[in-house]
PDB file of C-alpha atoms in Angstrom:
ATOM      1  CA  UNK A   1       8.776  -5.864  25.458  1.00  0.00           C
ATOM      2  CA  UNK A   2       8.951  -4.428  21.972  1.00  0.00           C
ATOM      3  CA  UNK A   3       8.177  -6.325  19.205  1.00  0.00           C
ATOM      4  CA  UNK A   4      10.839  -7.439  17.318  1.00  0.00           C
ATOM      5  CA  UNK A   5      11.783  -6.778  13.318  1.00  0.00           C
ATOM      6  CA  UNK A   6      11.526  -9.943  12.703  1.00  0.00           C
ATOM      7  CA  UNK A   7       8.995 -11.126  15.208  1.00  0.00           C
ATOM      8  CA  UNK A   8       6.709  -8.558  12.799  1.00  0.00           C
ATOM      9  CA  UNK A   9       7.953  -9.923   9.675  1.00  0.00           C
ATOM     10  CA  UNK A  10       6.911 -13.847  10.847  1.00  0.00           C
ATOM     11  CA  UNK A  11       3.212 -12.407  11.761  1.00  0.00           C
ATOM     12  CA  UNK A  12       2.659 -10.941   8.232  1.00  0.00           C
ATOM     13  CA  UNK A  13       3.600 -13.956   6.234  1.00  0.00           C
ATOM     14  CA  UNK A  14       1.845 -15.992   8.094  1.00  0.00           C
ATOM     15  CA  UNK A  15      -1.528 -13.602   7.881  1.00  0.00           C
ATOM     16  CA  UNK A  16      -1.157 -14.397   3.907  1.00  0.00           C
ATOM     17  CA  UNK A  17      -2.015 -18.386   5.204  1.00  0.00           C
ATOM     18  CA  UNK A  18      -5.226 -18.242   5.227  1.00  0.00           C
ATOM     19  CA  UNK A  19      -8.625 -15.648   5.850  1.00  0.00           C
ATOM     20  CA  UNK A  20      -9.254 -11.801   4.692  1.00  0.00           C
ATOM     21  CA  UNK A  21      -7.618  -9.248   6.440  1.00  0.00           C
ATOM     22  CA  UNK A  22      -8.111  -5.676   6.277  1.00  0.00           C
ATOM     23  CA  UNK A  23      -4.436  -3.445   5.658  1.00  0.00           C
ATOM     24  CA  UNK A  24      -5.433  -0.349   6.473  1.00  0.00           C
ATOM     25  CA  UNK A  25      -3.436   2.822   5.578  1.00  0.00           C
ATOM     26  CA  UNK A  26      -2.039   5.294   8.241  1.00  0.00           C
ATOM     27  CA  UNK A  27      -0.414   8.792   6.604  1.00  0.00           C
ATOM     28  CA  UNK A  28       1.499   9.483   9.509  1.00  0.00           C
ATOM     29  CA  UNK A  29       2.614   8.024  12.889  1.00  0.00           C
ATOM     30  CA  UNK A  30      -0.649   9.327  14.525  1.00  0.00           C
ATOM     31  CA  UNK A  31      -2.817   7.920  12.168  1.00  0.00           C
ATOM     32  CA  UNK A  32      -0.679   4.715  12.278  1.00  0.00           C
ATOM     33  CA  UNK A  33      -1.212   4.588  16.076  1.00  0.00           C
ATOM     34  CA  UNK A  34      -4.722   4.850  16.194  1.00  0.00           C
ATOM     35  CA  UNK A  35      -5.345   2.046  14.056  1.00  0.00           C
ATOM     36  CA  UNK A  36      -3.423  -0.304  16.116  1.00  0.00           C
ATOM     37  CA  UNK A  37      -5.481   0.989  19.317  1.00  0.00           C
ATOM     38  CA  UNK A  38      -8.611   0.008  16.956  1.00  0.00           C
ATOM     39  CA  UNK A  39      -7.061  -3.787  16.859  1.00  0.00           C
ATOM     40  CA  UNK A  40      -6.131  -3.860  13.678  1.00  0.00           C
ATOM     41  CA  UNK A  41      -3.225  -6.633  12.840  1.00  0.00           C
ATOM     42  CA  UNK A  42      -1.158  -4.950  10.157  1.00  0.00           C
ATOM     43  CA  UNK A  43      -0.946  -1.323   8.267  1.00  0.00           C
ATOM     44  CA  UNK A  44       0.119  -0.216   5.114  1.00  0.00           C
ATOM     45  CA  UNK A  45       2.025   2.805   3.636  1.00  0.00           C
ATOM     46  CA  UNK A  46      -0.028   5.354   1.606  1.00  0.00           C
ATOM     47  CA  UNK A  47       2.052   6.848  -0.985  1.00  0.00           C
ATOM     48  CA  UNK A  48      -0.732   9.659  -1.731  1.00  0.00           C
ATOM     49  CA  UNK A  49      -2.095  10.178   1.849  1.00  0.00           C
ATOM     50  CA  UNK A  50       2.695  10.602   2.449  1.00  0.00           C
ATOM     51  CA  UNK A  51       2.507  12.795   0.153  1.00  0.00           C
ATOM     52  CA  UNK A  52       0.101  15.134   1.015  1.00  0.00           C
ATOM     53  CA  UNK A  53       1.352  15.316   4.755  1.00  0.00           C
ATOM     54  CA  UNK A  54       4.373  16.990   3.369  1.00  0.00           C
ATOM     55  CA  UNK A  55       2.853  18.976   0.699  1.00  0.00           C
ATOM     56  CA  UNK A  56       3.712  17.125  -2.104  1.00  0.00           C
ATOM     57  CA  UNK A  57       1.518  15.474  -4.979  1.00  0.00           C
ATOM     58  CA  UNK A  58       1.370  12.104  -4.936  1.00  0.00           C
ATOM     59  CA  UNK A  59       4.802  10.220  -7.261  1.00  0.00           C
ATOM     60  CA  UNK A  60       6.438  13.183  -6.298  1.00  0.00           C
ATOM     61  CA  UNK A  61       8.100  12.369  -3.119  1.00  0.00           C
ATOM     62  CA  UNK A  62      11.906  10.619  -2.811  1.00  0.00           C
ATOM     63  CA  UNK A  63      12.887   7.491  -2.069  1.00  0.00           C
ATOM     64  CA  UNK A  64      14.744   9.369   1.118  1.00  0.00           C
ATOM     65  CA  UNK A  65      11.528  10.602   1.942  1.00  0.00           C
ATOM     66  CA  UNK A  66       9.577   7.411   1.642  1.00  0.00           C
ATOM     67  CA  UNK A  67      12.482   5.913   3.769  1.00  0.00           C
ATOM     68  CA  UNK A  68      12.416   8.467   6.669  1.00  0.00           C
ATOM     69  CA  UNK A  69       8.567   7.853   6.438  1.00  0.00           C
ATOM     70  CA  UNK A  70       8.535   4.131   6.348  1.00  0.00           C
ATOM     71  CA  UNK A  71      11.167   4.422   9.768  1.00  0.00           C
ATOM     72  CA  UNK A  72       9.316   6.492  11.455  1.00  0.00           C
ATOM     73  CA  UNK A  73       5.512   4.273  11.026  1.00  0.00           C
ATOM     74  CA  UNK A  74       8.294   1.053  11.699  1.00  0.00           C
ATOM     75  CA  UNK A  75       9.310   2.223  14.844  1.00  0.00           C
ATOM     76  CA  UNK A  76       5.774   3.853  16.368  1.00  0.00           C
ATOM     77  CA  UNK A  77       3.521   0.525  15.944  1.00  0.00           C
ATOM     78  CA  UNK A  78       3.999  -3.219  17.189  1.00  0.00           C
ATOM     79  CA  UNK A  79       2.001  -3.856  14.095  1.00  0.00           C
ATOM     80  CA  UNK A  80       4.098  -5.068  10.855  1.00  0.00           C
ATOM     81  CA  UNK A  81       3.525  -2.338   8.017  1.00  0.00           C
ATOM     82  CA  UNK A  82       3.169  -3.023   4.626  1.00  0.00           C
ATOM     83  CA  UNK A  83       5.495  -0.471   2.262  1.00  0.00           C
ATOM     84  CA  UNK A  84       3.805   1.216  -0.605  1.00  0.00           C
ATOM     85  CA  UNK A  85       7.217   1.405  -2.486  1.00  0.00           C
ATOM     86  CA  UNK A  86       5.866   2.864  -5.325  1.00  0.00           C
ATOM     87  CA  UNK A  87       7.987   1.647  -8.629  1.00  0.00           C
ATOM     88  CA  UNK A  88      10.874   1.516  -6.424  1.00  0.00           C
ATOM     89  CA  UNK A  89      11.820   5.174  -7.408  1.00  0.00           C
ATOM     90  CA  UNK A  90      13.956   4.055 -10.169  1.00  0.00           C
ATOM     91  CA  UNK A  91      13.536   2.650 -13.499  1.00  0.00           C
ATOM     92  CA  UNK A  92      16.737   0.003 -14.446  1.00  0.00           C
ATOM     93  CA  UNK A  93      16.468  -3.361 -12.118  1.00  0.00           C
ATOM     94  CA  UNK A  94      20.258  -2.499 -10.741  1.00  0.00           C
ATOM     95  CA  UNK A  95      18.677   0.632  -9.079  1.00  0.00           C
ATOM     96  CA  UNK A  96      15.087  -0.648  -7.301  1.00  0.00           C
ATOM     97  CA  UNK A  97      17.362  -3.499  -5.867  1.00  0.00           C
ATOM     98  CA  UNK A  98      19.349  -0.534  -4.309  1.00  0.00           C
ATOM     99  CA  UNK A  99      16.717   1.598  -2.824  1.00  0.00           C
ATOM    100  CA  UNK A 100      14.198  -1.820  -1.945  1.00  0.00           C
ATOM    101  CA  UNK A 101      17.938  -2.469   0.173  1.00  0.00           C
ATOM    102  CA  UNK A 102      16.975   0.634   1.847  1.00  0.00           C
ATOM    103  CA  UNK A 103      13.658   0.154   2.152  1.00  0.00           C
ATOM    104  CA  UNK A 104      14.498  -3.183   3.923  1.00  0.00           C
ATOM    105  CA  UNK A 105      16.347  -1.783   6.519  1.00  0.00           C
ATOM    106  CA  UNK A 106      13.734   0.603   7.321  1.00  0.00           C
ATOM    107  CA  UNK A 107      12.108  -2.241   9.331  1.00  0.00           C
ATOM    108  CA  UNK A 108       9.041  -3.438   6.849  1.00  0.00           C
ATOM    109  CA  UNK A 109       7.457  -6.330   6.872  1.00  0.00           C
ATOM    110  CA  UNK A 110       6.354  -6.215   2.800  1.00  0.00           C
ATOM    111  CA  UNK A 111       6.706  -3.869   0.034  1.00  0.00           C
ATOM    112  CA  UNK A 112       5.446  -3.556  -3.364  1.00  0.00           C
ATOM    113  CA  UNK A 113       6.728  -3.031  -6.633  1.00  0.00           C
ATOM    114  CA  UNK A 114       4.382  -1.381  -9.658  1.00  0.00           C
ATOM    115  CA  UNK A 115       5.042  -1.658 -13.036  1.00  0.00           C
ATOM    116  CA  UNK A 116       3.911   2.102 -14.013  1.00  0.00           C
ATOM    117  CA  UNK A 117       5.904   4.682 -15.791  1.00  0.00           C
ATOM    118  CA  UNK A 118       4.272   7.402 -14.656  1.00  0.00           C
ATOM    119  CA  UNK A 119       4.122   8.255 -18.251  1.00  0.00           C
ATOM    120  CA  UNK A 120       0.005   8.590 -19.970  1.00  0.00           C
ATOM    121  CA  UNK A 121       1.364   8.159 -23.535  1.00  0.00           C
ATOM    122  CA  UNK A 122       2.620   5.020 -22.309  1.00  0.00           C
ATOM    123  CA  UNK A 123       1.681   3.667 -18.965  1.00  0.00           C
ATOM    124  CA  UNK A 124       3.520   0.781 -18.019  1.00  0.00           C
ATOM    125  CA  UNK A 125       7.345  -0.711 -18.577  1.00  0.00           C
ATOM    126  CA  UNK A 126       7.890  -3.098 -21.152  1.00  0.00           C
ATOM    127  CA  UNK A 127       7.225  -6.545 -20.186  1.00  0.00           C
ATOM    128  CA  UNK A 128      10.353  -7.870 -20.176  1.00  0.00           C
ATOM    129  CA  UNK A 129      11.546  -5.330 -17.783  1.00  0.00           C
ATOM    130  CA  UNK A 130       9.027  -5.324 -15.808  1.00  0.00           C
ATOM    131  CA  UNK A 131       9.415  -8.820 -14.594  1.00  0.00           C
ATOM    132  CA  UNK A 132      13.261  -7.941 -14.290  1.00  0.00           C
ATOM    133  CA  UNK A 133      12.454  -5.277 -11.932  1.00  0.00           C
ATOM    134  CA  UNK A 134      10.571  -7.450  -9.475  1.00  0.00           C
ATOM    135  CA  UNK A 135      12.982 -10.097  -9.393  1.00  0.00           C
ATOM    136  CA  UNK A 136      15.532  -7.287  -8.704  1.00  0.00           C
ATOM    137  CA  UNK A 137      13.286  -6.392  -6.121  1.00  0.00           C
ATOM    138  CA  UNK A 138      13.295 -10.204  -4.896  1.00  0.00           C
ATOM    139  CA  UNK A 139      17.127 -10.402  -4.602  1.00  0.00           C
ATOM    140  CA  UNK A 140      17.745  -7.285  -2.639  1.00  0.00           C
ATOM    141  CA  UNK A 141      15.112  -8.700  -0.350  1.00  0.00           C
ATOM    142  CA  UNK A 142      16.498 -11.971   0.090  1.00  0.00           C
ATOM    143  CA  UNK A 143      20.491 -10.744   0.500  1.00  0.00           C
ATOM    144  CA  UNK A 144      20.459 -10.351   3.700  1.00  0.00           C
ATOM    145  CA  UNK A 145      17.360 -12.817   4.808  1.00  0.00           C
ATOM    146  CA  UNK A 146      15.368 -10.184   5.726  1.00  0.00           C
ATOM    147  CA  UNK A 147      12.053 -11.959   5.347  1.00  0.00           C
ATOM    148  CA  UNK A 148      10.382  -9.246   3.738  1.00  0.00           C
ATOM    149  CA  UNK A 149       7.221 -10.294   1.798  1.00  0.00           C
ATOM    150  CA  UNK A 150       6.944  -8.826  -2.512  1.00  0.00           C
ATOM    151  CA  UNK A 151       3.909  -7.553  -3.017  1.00  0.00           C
ATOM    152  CA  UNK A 152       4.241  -7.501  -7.531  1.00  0.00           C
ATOM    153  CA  UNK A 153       1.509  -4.974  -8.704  1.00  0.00           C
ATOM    154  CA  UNK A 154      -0.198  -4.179 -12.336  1.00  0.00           C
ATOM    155  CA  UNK A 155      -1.318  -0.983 -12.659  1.00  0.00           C
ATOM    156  CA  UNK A 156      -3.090  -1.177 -16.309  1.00  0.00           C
ATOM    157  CA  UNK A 157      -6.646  -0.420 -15.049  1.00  0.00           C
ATOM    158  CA  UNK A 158      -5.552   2.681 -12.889  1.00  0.00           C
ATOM    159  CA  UNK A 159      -3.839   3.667 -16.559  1.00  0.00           C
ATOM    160  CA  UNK A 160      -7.210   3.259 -18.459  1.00  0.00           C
ATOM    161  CA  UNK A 161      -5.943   0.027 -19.999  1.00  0.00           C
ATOM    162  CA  UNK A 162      -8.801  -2.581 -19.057  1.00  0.00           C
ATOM    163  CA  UNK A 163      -7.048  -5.405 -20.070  1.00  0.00           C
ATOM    164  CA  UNK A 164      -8.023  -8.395 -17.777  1.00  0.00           C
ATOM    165  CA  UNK A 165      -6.096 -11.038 -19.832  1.00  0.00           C
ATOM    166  CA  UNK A 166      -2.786  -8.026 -19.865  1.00  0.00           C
ATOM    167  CA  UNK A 167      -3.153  -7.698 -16.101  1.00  0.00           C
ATOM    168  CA  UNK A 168      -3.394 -11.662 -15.445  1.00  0.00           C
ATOM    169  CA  UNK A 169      -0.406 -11.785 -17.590  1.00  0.00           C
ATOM    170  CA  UNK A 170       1.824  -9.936 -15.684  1.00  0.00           C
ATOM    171  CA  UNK A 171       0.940 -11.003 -12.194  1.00  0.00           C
ATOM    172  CA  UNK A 172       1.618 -14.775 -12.683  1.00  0.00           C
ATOM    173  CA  UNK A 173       4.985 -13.468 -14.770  1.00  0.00           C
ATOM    174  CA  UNK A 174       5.600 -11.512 -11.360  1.00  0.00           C
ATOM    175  CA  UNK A 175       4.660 -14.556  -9.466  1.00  0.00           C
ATOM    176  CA  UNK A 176       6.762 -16.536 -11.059  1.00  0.00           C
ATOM    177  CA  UNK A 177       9.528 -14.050 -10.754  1.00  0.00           C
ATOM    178  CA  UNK A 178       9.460 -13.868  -6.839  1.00  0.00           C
ATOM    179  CA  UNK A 179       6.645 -11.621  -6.135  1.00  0.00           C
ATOM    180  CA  UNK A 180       4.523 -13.433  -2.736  1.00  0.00           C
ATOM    181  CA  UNK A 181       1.205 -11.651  -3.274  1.00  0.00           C
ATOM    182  CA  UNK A 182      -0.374  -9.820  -5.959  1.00  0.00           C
ATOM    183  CA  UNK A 183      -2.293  -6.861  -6.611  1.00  0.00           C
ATOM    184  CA  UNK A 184      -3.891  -5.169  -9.613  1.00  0.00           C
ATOM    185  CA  UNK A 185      -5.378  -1.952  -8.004  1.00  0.00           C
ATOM    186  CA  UNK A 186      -8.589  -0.539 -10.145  1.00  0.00           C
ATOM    187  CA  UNK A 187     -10.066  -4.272 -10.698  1.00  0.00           C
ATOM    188  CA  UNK A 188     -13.533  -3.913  -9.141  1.00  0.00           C
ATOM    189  CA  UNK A 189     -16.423  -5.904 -10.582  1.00  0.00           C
ATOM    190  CA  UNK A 190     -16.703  -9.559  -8.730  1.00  0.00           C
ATOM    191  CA  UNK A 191     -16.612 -11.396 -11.907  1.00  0.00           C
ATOM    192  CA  UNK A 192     -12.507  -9.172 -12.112  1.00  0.00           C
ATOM    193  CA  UNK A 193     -11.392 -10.071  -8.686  1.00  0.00           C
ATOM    194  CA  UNK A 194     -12.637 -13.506  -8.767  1.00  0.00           C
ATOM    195  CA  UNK A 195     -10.791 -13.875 -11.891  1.00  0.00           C
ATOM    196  CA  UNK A 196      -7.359 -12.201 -10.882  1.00  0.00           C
ATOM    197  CA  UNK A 197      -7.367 -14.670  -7.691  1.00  0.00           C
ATOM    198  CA  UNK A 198      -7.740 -17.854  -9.673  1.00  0.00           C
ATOM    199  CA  UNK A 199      -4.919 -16.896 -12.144  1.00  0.00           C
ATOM    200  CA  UNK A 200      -2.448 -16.357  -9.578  1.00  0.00           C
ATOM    201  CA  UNK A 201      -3.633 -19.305  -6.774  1.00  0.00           C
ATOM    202  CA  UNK A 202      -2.139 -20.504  -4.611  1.00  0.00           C
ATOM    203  CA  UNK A 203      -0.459 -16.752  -4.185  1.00  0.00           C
ATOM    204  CA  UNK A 204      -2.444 -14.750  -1.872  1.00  0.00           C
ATOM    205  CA  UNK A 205      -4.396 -11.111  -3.897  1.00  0.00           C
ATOM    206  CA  UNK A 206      -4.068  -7.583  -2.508  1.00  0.00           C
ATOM    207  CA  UNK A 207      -7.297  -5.770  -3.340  1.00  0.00           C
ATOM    208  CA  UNK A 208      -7.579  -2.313  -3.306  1.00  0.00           C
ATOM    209  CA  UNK A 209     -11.463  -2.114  -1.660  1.00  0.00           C
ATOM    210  CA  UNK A 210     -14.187  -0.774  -4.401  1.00  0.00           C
ATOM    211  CA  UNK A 211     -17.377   0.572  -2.810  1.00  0.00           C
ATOM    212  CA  UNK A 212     -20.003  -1.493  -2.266  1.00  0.00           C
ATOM    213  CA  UNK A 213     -17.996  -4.667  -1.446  1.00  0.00           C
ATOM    214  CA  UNK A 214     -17.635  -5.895   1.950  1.00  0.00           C
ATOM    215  CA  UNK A 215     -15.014  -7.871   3.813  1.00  0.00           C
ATOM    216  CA  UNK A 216     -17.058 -10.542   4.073  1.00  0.00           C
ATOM    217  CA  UNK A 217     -17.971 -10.127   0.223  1.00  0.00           C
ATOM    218  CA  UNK A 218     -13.740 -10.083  -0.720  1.00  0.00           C
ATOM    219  CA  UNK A 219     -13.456 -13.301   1.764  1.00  0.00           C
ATOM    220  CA  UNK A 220     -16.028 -14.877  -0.427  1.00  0.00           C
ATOM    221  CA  UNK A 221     -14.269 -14.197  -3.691  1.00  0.00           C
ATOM    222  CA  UNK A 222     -10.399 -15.700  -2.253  1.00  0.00           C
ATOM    223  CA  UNK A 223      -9.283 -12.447  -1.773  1.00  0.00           C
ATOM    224  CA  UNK A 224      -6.248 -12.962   1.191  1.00  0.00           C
ATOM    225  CA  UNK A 225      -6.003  -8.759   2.177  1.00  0.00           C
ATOM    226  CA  UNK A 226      -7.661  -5.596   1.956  1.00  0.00           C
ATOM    227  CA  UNK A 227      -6.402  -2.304   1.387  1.00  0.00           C
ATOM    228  CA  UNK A 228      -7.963   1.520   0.923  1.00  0.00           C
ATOM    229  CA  UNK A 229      -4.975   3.290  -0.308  1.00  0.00           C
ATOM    230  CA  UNK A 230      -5.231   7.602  -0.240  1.00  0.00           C
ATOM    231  CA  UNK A 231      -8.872   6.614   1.209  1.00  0.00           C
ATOM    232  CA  UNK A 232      -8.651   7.561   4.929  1.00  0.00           C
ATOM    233  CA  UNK A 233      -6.245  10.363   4.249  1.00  0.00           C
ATOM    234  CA  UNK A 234      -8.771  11.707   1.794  1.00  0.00           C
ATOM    235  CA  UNK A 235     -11.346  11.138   4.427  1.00  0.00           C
ATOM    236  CA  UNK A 236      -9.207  13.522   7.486  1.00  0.00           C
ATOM    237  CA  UNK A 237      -8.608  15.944   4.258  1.00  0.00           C
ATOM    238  CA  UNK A 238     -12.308  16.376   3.580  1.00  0.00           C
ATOM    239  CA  UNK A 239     -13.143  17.700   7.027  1.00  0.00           C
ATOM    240  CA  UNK A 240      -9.978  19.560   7.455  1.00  0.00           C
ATOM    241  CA  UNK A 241     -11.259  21.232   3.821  1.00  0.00           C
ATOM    242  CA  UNK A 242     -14.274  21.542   4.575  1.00  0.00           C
ATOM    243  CA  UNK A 243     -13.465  23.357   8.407  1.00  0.00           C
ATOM    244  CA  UNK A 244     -10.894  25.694   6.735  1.00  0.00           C
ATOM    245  CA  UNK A 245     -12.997  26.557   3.672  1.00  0.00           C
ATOM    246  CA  UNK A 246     -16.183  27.668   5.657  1.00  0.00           C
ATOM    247  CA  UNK A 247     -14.125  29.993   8.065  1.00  0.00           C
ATOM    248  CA  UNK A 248     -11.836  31.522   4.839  1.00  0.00           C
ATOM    249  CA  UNK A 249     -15.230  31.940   2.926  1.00  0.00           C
ATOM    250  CA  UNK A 250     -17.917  32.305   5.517  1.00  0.00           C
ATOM    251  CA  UNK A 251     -16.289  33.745   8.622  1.00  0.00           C
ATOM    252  CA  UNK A 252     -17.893  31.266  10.566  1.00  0.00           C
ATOM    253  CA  UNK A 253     -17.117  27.903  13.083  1.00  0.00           C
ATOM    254  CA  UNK A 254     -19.541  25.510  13.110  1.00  0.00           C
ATOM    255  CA  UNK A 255     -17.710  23.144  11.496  1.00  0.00           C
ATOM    256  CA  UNK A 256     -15.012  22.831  13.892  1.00  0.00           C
ATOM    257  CA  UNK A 257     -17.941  20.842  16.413  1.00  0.00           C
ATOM    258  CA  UNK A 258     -17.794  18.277  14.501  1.00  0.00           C
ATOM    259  CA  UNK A 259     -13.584  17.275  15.191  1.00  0.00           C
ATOM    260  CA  UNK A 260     -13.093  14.357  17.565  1.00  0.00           C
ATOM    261  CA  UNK A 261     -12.983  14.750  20.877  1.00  0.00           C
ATOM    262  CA  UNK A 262      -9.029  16.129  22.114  1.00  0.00           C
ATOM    263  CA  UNK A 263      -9.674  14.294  24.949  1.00  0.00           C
ATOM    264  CA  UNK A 264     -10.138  10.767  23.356  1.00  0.00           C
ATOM    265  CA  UNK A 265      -7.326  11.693  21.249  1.00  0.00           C
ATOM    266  CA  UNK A 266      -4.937  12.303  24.213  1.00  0.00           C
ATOM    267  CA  UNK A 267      -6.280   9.549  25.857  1.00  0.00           C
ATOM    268  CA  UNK A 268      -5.107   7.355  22.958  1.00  0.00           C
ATOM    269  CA  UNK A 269      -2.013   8.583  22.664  1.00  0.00           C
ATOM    270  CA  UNK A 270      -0.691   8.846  26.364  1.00  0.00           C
TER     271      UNK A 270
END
């Protein structure tokens, strides 16, 4: 039998117990499909690696696209998925409590909120209204019951603003407003993530993977999950590039030996 909304829902929250997990993060419902046959336990939304399937630059798709996407990855895996919600596509609280409604029904078992503008001149929102954006964010998800863990993210260091105390600040103010995990994306040296994960314990930390760490190395540290963001969708885009580019400039094919096997990939998917 299917698994069930909430059946999903139960299984995340109580993944954020105890361990490391890796979240992986599927583009599109074939992407999302083959990581379940690998065994993972949970996915994530990509908001980049979205974009990109339908053309668009990443913070530049709508919240009706997001939702048709999120329904779609919902309904193809037994897995619960993780919602890369962006801001919430909407600045005043009022509004991200309407469209995280939506993103509730698409069937998610999490979502997360950042606190970016979008804006370089000035990155994120006010304090203050960041913190009344995720609790917003926390009503909408508890009107209805639905379950739904609030992932509260900080996006200073992908802004430029390296501010470990600024980042620490926010995440136990979203914390205390409702948020269940935490993530600063950007945070990579040991002596960052070891920091971010005492300032917000007993929460669980959402850490987007630098290179050169290892699961084992983000267990060590208290991190709860892992995540890799664009990072596999950049990964099917660089040999897709790099196929196209030598047969537009070159007017050769060797690249194209080098796909993965149709017949594993039909196997998968039958």
């Amino acid at each position: 039998m299917p698994v069930t909304t909430a059946e999903k829902r139960a299984a995340f929250r109580k993944m954020h117990e105890s361990g490391c997990f890796i979240l992986p993060n599927p583009f599109d419902v074939g992407s999302a499909r083959a990581l379940q046959q690998l065994g993972f336990k949970a996915l994530a939304s990509t908001s980049a690696g979205f974009a990109w399937t339908i053309g668009k630059a990443d913070n530049r798709v709508t919240v009706d696209d997001v939702v048709t996407h999120l329904t779609a990855l919902c309904a193809a895996v037994d897995l619960p998925v993780n919602a890369d919600f962006e801001g919430g596509f909407a600045v005043e609280p009022d509004k991200v409590a309407t469209n995280v409604a939506r993103g509730v029904k698409t069937g998610v078992a999490g979502l997360s909120i950042e606190d970016s503008t979008g804006d370089a001149a000035k990155p994120l929102h006010d304090f203050n209204l960041a913190v009344e954006r995720i609790k917003a964010a926390r009503k909408a998800i508890d009107a209805e019951n639905s379950g739904v863990l609030l992932t509260g993210r900080c996006e200073a260091f992908l802004w430029g603003q390296n501010d470990l105390n600024l980042v620490i600040e926010r995440l136990q103010a979203y914390s205390a407003a409702g948020a269940d995990c935490l993530y600063a994306p950007g945070i990579k040296t040991k002596e960052e993530i070891a920091a971010v994960v005492k300032a917000v314990h007993p929460k669980p930390v959402n850490l987007l993977i630098a290179s050169g760490l290892s699961l084992q190395d983000a267990a060590d540290l208290g991190v709860r999950r892992i995540s890799v963001g664009g990072s596999l969708a950049r990964a099917a885009w660089a040999g897709f590039m790099k196929a196209a580019r030598e047969m537009a400039e070159q007017g050769t094919f060797t690249e194209l030996a080098h796909g993965y096997s149709g017949g594993e990939l039909n196997k998968m998917f039958k």
